[in-house]
Amino acid sequence: MRTKFWLLLALAAILLPGRTATARVWTSSNGEHRIEAELVGFDAERVRLKKRDDGKIVVVPLDQLGESDQKWIAELVARQAAAKAVLEKRGFRISSDGLQVPEELELKNGLRDLPPLKKAVLDADRKLESARKQVDDNRGAVEKLIEANRQLNAQLAMIRPTQITLNNKLVAAIQANKAQIVLTQEQGKKLEKQVETARGEAAQTRATFLEAVGKLRTLVVDIIAKYEESAKEDDVAAAVAAMNEALPGTYVLGESRTLAASIRELEKLQEHIDSDSIPLRSVAGRLVVSAVINDKHNYDMIVDAGSSLVVLPLAIAGQCGIEVKESDQNARLAHADGKIVLGKVVTISSLQVGRFTAKEVKCVVLGIDALNAQPLLGKSFLEKFQYEVDAQKCTLTLIEVAPEAKPPAP
């Protein structure tokens, strides 16, 4: 019995971090001393008590406590051991920071993977900026050569016919400049291809980073939902109450300090990545952006300012939990080839691109005859912001506006 008692005490040393409990009267084993104090922690050999009168911490060996106090601790530890078993069976992990679900470990591991992904984004952005500068410098060099030829041609027009040597010198300079212009323009074409490559790499690394962030955001939503659902279970709620019997508030079914720190870290890692100007990827001549549907589903969508509504194929809508009813409004969409495709108008709870999230977005879900259609990011999302699509730079610029303000057409 005594061995089991000490094992339970060792367990309690893990379960009870140093937090404040309700004060009670403690009695020494010989009955000569009594103090009113709060239990702030204990291990297999001693208890730590905070005196009610002066707030001082005293450490008392367990064997110097009265029999009733030792019994109270033993019963407390037994109740908490039973509660711990219930919580662990439900998938909770018990730590000094409180309760944790397994997904929180996955969240922490995911956060460790983000810094190199963020570095890749920043490196790719710098590479793209460098490539753009080379193109700008090249164009500037061409303009200077063209201007030089204008001046040379002006001089050539003003010389006298007898100035043959000067004429030949000017003509030679003009021809040399023309050759240099052609050469510089050819170099410019190569540099522009490098920009396209760098732009694609920048967009891809950003999409990879944002996809990883989106998964972690989804994980946070799932973790919080799991806590909320668990709080509705009577046995879980009773187990948490038992865990908090000695030190109230230590264990909660919700955002722990560790989870709060993980969320803050996630937000910090997104700094300098989310911006008003969102890089797009050029795929088969269409501009594509990564989007998050209903807080947790990541898909590439074609940016189509010509489409009045967001468009989703039926399969993607189903994967996102978007319900399509027979009673929903019918929609008819015309393809570029003139083919008419039927669909239903529904509402997406949320749609996020970059750092911009729109709520209650109208969307057309296509029928089974368009299963291979690509998702379109149309005006029902875009017009919730001031927006500009720059096909040359492959960017989508979004600016949030006041609810009463109407975004001007781009």
XYZ file of C-alpha atoms in Angstrom:
410
model
C 0.000 0.000 0.000
C 2.821 2.395 0.931
C 4.662 1.671 -2.369
C 1.524 2.480 -4.346
C 1.102 5.660 -2.305
C 4.596 6.885 -3.206
C 4.081 6.006 -6.872
C 0.924 8.086 -6.864
C 2.816 10.934 -5.244
C 5.487 10.734 -7.946
C 2.726 10.951 -10.541
C 1.243 13.959 -8.785
C 4.587 15.753 -8.964
C 4.066 15.765 -12.740
C 0.379 16.584 -12.580
C 0.640 19.508 -10.195
C 2.783 22.416 -11.359
C 3.335 25.293 -8.962
C 0.004 27.110 -9.096
C -2.242 28.414 -6.366
C -5.091 26.397 -4.808
C -7.786 27.100 -2.251
C -6.393 27.478 1.275
C -7.007 24.782 3.886
C -5.812 24.155 7.419
C -2.807 21.836 7.668
C -1.875 20.004 10.874
C 1.498 18.592 11.924
C 1.847 14.885 12.698
C 2.096 15.574 16.460
C -0.881 17.928 16.369
C 1.058 20.820 17.869
C 1.165 23.033 14.740
C -1.616 24.260 12.471
C -1.345 26.675 9.544
C -3.798 27.929 6.960
C -2.082 27.644 3.617
C -2.571 26.938 -0.079
C -1.050 23.884 -1.724
C 1.298 25.048 -4.474
C 3.001 21.726 -5.241
C 4.448 18.531 -3.847
C 6.575 15.544 -4.706
C 7.130 12.127 -3.166
C 8.743 13.546 -0.024
C 7.387 17.007 0.734
C 4.642 19.538 0.157
C 5.044 23.205 -0.740
C 2.553 25.452 1.011
C 1.870 29.172 0.670
C 0.880 30.627 4.056
C -2.349 32.585 3.987
C -1.268 35.248 6.498
C 2.049 36.432 5.040
C 2.296 34.671 1.660
C 5.545 32.911 2.523
C 6.313 29.514 1.009
C 7.065 26.720 3.460
C 8.235 23.210 2.652
C 6.955 20.447 4.918
C 8.056 16.776 4.753
C 5.068 14.533 4.070
C 5.739 12.353 7.088
C 5.438 15.452 9.305
C 1.873 16.092 8.151
C -1.050 14.855 10.150
C -2.714 11.598 9.185
C -5.786 13.375 7.792
C -3.606 15.572 5.553
C -1.665 12.588 4.241
C -4.930 10.793 3.573
C -6.314 13.868 1.788
C -3.275 13.996 -0.493
C -3.405 10.257 -1.192
C -7.104 10.458 -2.118
C -6.426 13.532 -4.258
C -3.659 11.759 -6.140
C -5.835 8.684 -6.647
C -8.647 10.805 -8.109
C -6.204 12.569 -10.388
C -4.655 9.284 -11.509
C -8.122 8.070 -12.512
C -8.818 11.387 -14.240
C -5.489 11.209 -16.067
C -6.373 7.734 -17.344
C -9.686 9.041 -18.724
C -8.022 11.979 -20.457
C -5.203 9.904 -21.919
C -7.733 7.407 -23.234
C -9.395 10.328 -25.037
C -6.064 11.271 -26.582
C -5.006 14.087 -24.270
C -1.428 14.531 -23.132
C -0.838 15.782 -19.582
C 2.041 18.200 -19.017
C 3.052 20.966 -16.647
C 1.554 23.441 -19.123
C -1.839 21.777 -18.967
C -3.676 19.574 -21.427
C -2.554 18.984 -24.977
C -3.987 17.034 -27.885
C -1.681 15.085 -30.251
C -2.278 17.633 -33.004
C -0.433 20.240 -30.932
C 2.782 18.248 -31.325
C 2.107 18.134 -35.061
C 1.635 21.911 -34.960
C 4.975 22.424 -33.198
C 6.744 20.165 -35.693
C 5.114 22.049 -38.557
C 6.284 25.353 -37.129
C 9.860 24.051 -37.161
C 9.521 23.408 -40.891
C 8.360 26.954 -41.708
C 11.567 29.032 -41.230
C 13.462 27.381 -44.137
C 10.343 27.737 -46.313
C 10.122 31.421 -45.394
C 13.823 31.878 -46.159
C 13.248 30.277 -49.561
C 10.464 32.796 -50.244
C 12.613 35.774 -49.257
C 15.576 34.444 -51.268
C 13.351 33.911 -54.317
C 11.922 37.429 -53.957
C 15.432 38.900 -53.845
C 16.411 36.857 -56.905
C 13.328 38.111 -58.758
C 14.044 41.714 -57.778
C 17.635 41.346 -58.992
C 16.436 39.903 -62.310
C 13.945 42.751 -62.742
C 16.691 45.308 -62.058
C 18.859 43.753 -64.762
C 15.960 44.060 -67.212
C 15.410 47.689 -66.215
C 19.130 48.417 -66.599
C 19.100 46.739 -70.000
C 16.136 48.822 -71.163
C 17.882 51.931 -69.886
C 20.978 51.032 -71.890
C 18.885 50.577 -75.055
C 17.200 53.945 -74.514
C 20.588 55.638 -74.114
C 21.841 54.085 -77.361
C 18.691 55.157 -79.193
C 19.026 58.696 -77.835
C 22.682 58.742 -78.854
C 21.676 57.791 -82.392
C 19.079 60.555 -82.478
C 21.777 63.057 -81.642
C 24.190 61.540 -84.161
C 21.517 61.628 -86.883
C 20.803 65.244 -86.014
C 24.492 66.061 -86.396
C 24.628 64.101 -89.649
C 21.767 66.146 -91.068
C 23.565 69.404 -90.331
C 27.042 68.729 -91.782
C 28.130 70.105 -95.160
C 28.638 67.762 -98.133
C 32.321 68.583 -98.120
C 32.762 67.220 -94.565
C 33.316 63.701 -95.796
C 35.510 62.570 -92.911
C 32.995 63.746 -90.306
C 30.163 62.197 -92.335
C 31.885 58.828 -92.404
C 32.667 59.068 -88.690
C 29.034 59.827 -87.793
C 27.685 57.079 -90.062
C 30.098 54.573 -88.515
C 29.035 55.600 -85.016
C 25.357 55.299 -85.949
C 25.889 51.836 -87.433
C 27.881 50.749 -84.395
C 25.088 51.969 -82.126
C 22.496 50.120 -84.192
C 24.490 46.916 -83.842
C 24.864 47.537 -80.122
C 21.120 48.183 -79.810
C 20.343 44.845 -81.479
C 22.849 43.051 -79.261
C 21.530 44.737 -76.110
C 17.930 43.942 -77.057
C 18.877 40.299 -77.582
C 20.449 40.307 -74.134
C 17.246 41.900 -72.860
C 15.177 39.009 -74.197
C 17.364 36.566 -72.290
C 17.065 38.688 -69.154
C 13.273 38.786 -69.517
C 13.247 34.997 -69.696
C 15.285 34.958 -66.493
C 12.658 37.220 -64.921
C 9.916 34.816 -65.978
C 11.843 31.916 -64.471
C 12.537 33.853 -61.271
C 8.896 34.957 -61.088
C 7.731 31.367 -61.395
C 10.159 30.248 -58.697
C 9.077 33.101 -56.409
C 5.416 32.292 -56.904
C 6.017 28.582 -56.348
C 8.052 29.039 -53.163
C 5.438 31.470 -51.848
C 2.642 29.044 -52.705
C 4.533 26.242 -50.933
C 5.006 28.430 -47.859
C 1.386 29.609 -47.811
C 0.156 26.051 -48.321
C 2.187 24.947 -45.289
C 0.838 27.909 -43.322
C -2.684 27.059 -44.459
C -2.319 23.499 -43.207
C -1.128 24.756 -39.822
C -4.014 27.222 -39.677
C -6.344 24.328 -40.378
C -4.618 22.349 -37.651
C -5.216 25.193 -35.176
C -8.904 25.259 -36.128
C -9.107 21.481 -35.651
C -7.345 21.659 -32.272
C -9.702 24.318 -30.947
C -12.696 22.402 -32.305
C -11.467 19.248 -30.572
C -11.267 21.092 -27.262
C -14.756 22.510 -27.773
C -16.199 19.092 -28.587
C -14.400 17.463 -25.655
C -15.835 20.051 -23.280
C -19.292 18.691 -24.128
C -18.339 15.171 -22.982
C -19.366 14.602 -19.366
C -16.547 12.194 -18.534
C -13.914 14.550 -19.957
C -15.340 17.555 -18.119
C -15.424 15.552 -14.874
C -11.833 14.405 -15.387
C -10.650 17.980 -15.953
C -12.495 19.085 -12.816
C -10.717 16.341 -10.867
C -7.368 17.430 -12.273
C -8.080 20.980 -11.114
C -9.338 19.982 -7.669
C -6.158 20.964 -5.875
C -4.953 23.723 -8.194
C -7.941 25.343 -9.939
C -7.408 26.561 -13.479
C -4.286 24.526 -14.159
C -5.970 22.359 -16.786
C -8.429 23.818 -19.274
C -10.195 22.479 -22.337
C -9.047 25.271 -24.592
C -6.108 27.397 -25.621
C -3.179 26.576 -23.358
C -0.121 28.764 -22.966
C 1.759 26.428 -25.277
C -0.933 26.588 -27.964
C -1.160 30.374 -27.648
C 2.622 30.595 -28.095
C 2.430 28.367 -31.192
C -0.279 30.573 -32.702
C 1.811 33.700 -32.056
C 4.822 32.024 -33.660
C 2.724 31.117 -36.696
C 1.597 34.732 -37.054
C 5.169 35.990 -36.673
C 6.460 33.639 -39.355
C 3.917 35.096 -41.775
C 5.309 38.616 -41.330
C 6.803 40.124 -44.508
C 5.324 37.297 -46.588
C 1.660 38.267 -46.797
C 1.386 41.478 -48.785
C -1.049 43.507 -50.855
C 0.666 42.321 -54.032
C 0.221 38.578 -54.442
C 2.459 36.751 -56.951
C 0.649 34.686 -59.568
C 1.916 31.709 -61.535
C 1.540 31.464 -65.261
C 0.215 28.015 -66.174
C -0.694 27.272 -69.788
C -1.251 30.963 -70.409
C -3.537 31.440 -67.394
C -2.711 33.243 -64.148
C -3.026 30.951 -61.129
C -3.087 31.719 -57.397
C -3.250 29.538 -54.282
C -6.497 29.964 -52.314
C -7.940 28.552 -49.087
C -11.612 27.580 -49.126
C -13.581 27.430 -45.861
C -10.458 27.945 -43.712
C -8.856 24.600 -44.456
C -8.921 23.477 -48.113
C -6.052 24.649 -50.354
C -6.537 24.768 -54.124
C -4.989 26.537 -57.098
C -7.516 28.818 -58.802
C -7.349 30.614 -62.135
C -7.713 34.370 -61.660
C -10.541 35.352 -64.008
C -11.793 38.928 -63.675
C -14.130 38.196 -66.580
C -16.113 35.686 -64.534
C -18.836 37.344 -62.470
C -18.708 34.588 -59.844
C -16.218 32.207 -58.310
C -16.538 28.831 -60.049
C -15.826 25.390 -58.564
C -16.165 21.918 -60.068
C -18.473 19.576 -58.184
C -15.680 17.380 -56.758
C -13.808 20.280 -55.154
C -17.038 21.703 -53.747
C -17.747 18.343 -52.113
C -14.245 18.120 -50.648
C -14.735 21.586 -49.140
C -18.024 20.631 -47.501
C -20.072 22.878 -49.791
C -23.590 21.497 -50.024
C -25.440 21.819 -53.318
C -29.228 21.561 -53.191
C -31.714 20.999 -55.963
C -33.513 24.136 -54.808
C -30.402 26.324 -55.307
C -30.511 28.920 -58.055
C -29.584 27.609 -61.502
C -26.659 29.108 -63.412
C -25.597 28.903 -67.063
C -21.961 29.526 -67.952
C -20.620 29.903 -71.475
C -17.190 28.515 -72.330
C -14.886 30.250 -74.781
C -15.833 27.569 -77.332
C -19.501 28.495 -76.946
C -20.440 25.411 -74.933
C -22.994 26.046 -72.171
C -22.309 24.476 -68.772
C -24.944 24.272 -66.052
C -24.379 24.789 -62.351
C -25.900 25.888 -59.060
C -25.303 29.149 -57.207
C -24.224 28.586 -53.592
C -22.383 30.565 -50.919
C -18.856 29.803 -49.705
C -18.413 30.592 -46.014
C -14.900 31.958 -46.511
C -12.350 32.285 -49.283
C -8.785 33.417 -48.604
C -6.042 34.553 -50.968
C -2.794 35.665 -49.356
C -3.747 37.574 -46.219
C -7.127 38.583 -47.627
C -10.243 36.712 -46.547
C -13.751 37.275 -47.886
C -16.834 35.917 -46.155
C -20.069 34.730 -47.744
C -18.769 34.538 -51.317
C -21.216 33.667 -54.089
C -20.045 30.733 -56.146
C -21.213 28.557 -59.025
C -20.748 24.827 -58.498
C -20.633 23.142 -61.897
C -22.548 19.974 -62.672
C -21.249 16.482 -63.404
C -20.722 17.354 -67.076
C -17.828 19.638 -66.069
C -15.915 17.464 -63.606
C -12.554 18.400 -65.134
C -13.157 22.144 -65.056
C -10.624 24.373 -63.305
C -11.622 26.496 -60.284
C -12.003 30.178 -61.174
C -11.404 33.126 -58.864
C -14.054 35.499 -60.156
C -15.496 38.893 -59.294
C -17.677 37.654 -56.427
C -14.382 37.445 -54.528
C -12.318 40.103 -56.280
C -14.916 42.864 -55.976
C -14.968 42.545 -52.206
C -11.676 44.457 -52.504
C -10.110 47.044 -54.735
C -8.154 44.831 -57.075
C -5.775 44.929 -59.994
C -4.497 42.042 -62.077
C -1.135 42.819 -63.688
C -0.590 40.205 -66.379
C 2.868 41.550 -67.239
C 4.187 41.385 -63.677
C 2.054 38.324 -62.819
C 0.619 39.906 -59.668
C -2.778 40.321 -58.066
C -3.064 43.448 -55.924
C -5.837 43.537 -53.317
C -6.747 46.470 -51.063
C -9.322 46.207 -48.316
C -12.115 48.791 -48.465
C -14.717 49.998 -45.996
C -17.978 48.000 -46.152
C -19.913 50.985 -47.521
C -17.295 51.800 -50.163
C -17.769 50.355 -53.615
C -14.524 49.195 -55.247
C -13.934 50.892 -58.596
C -13.634 48.678 -61.633
C -10.003 48.026 -62.526
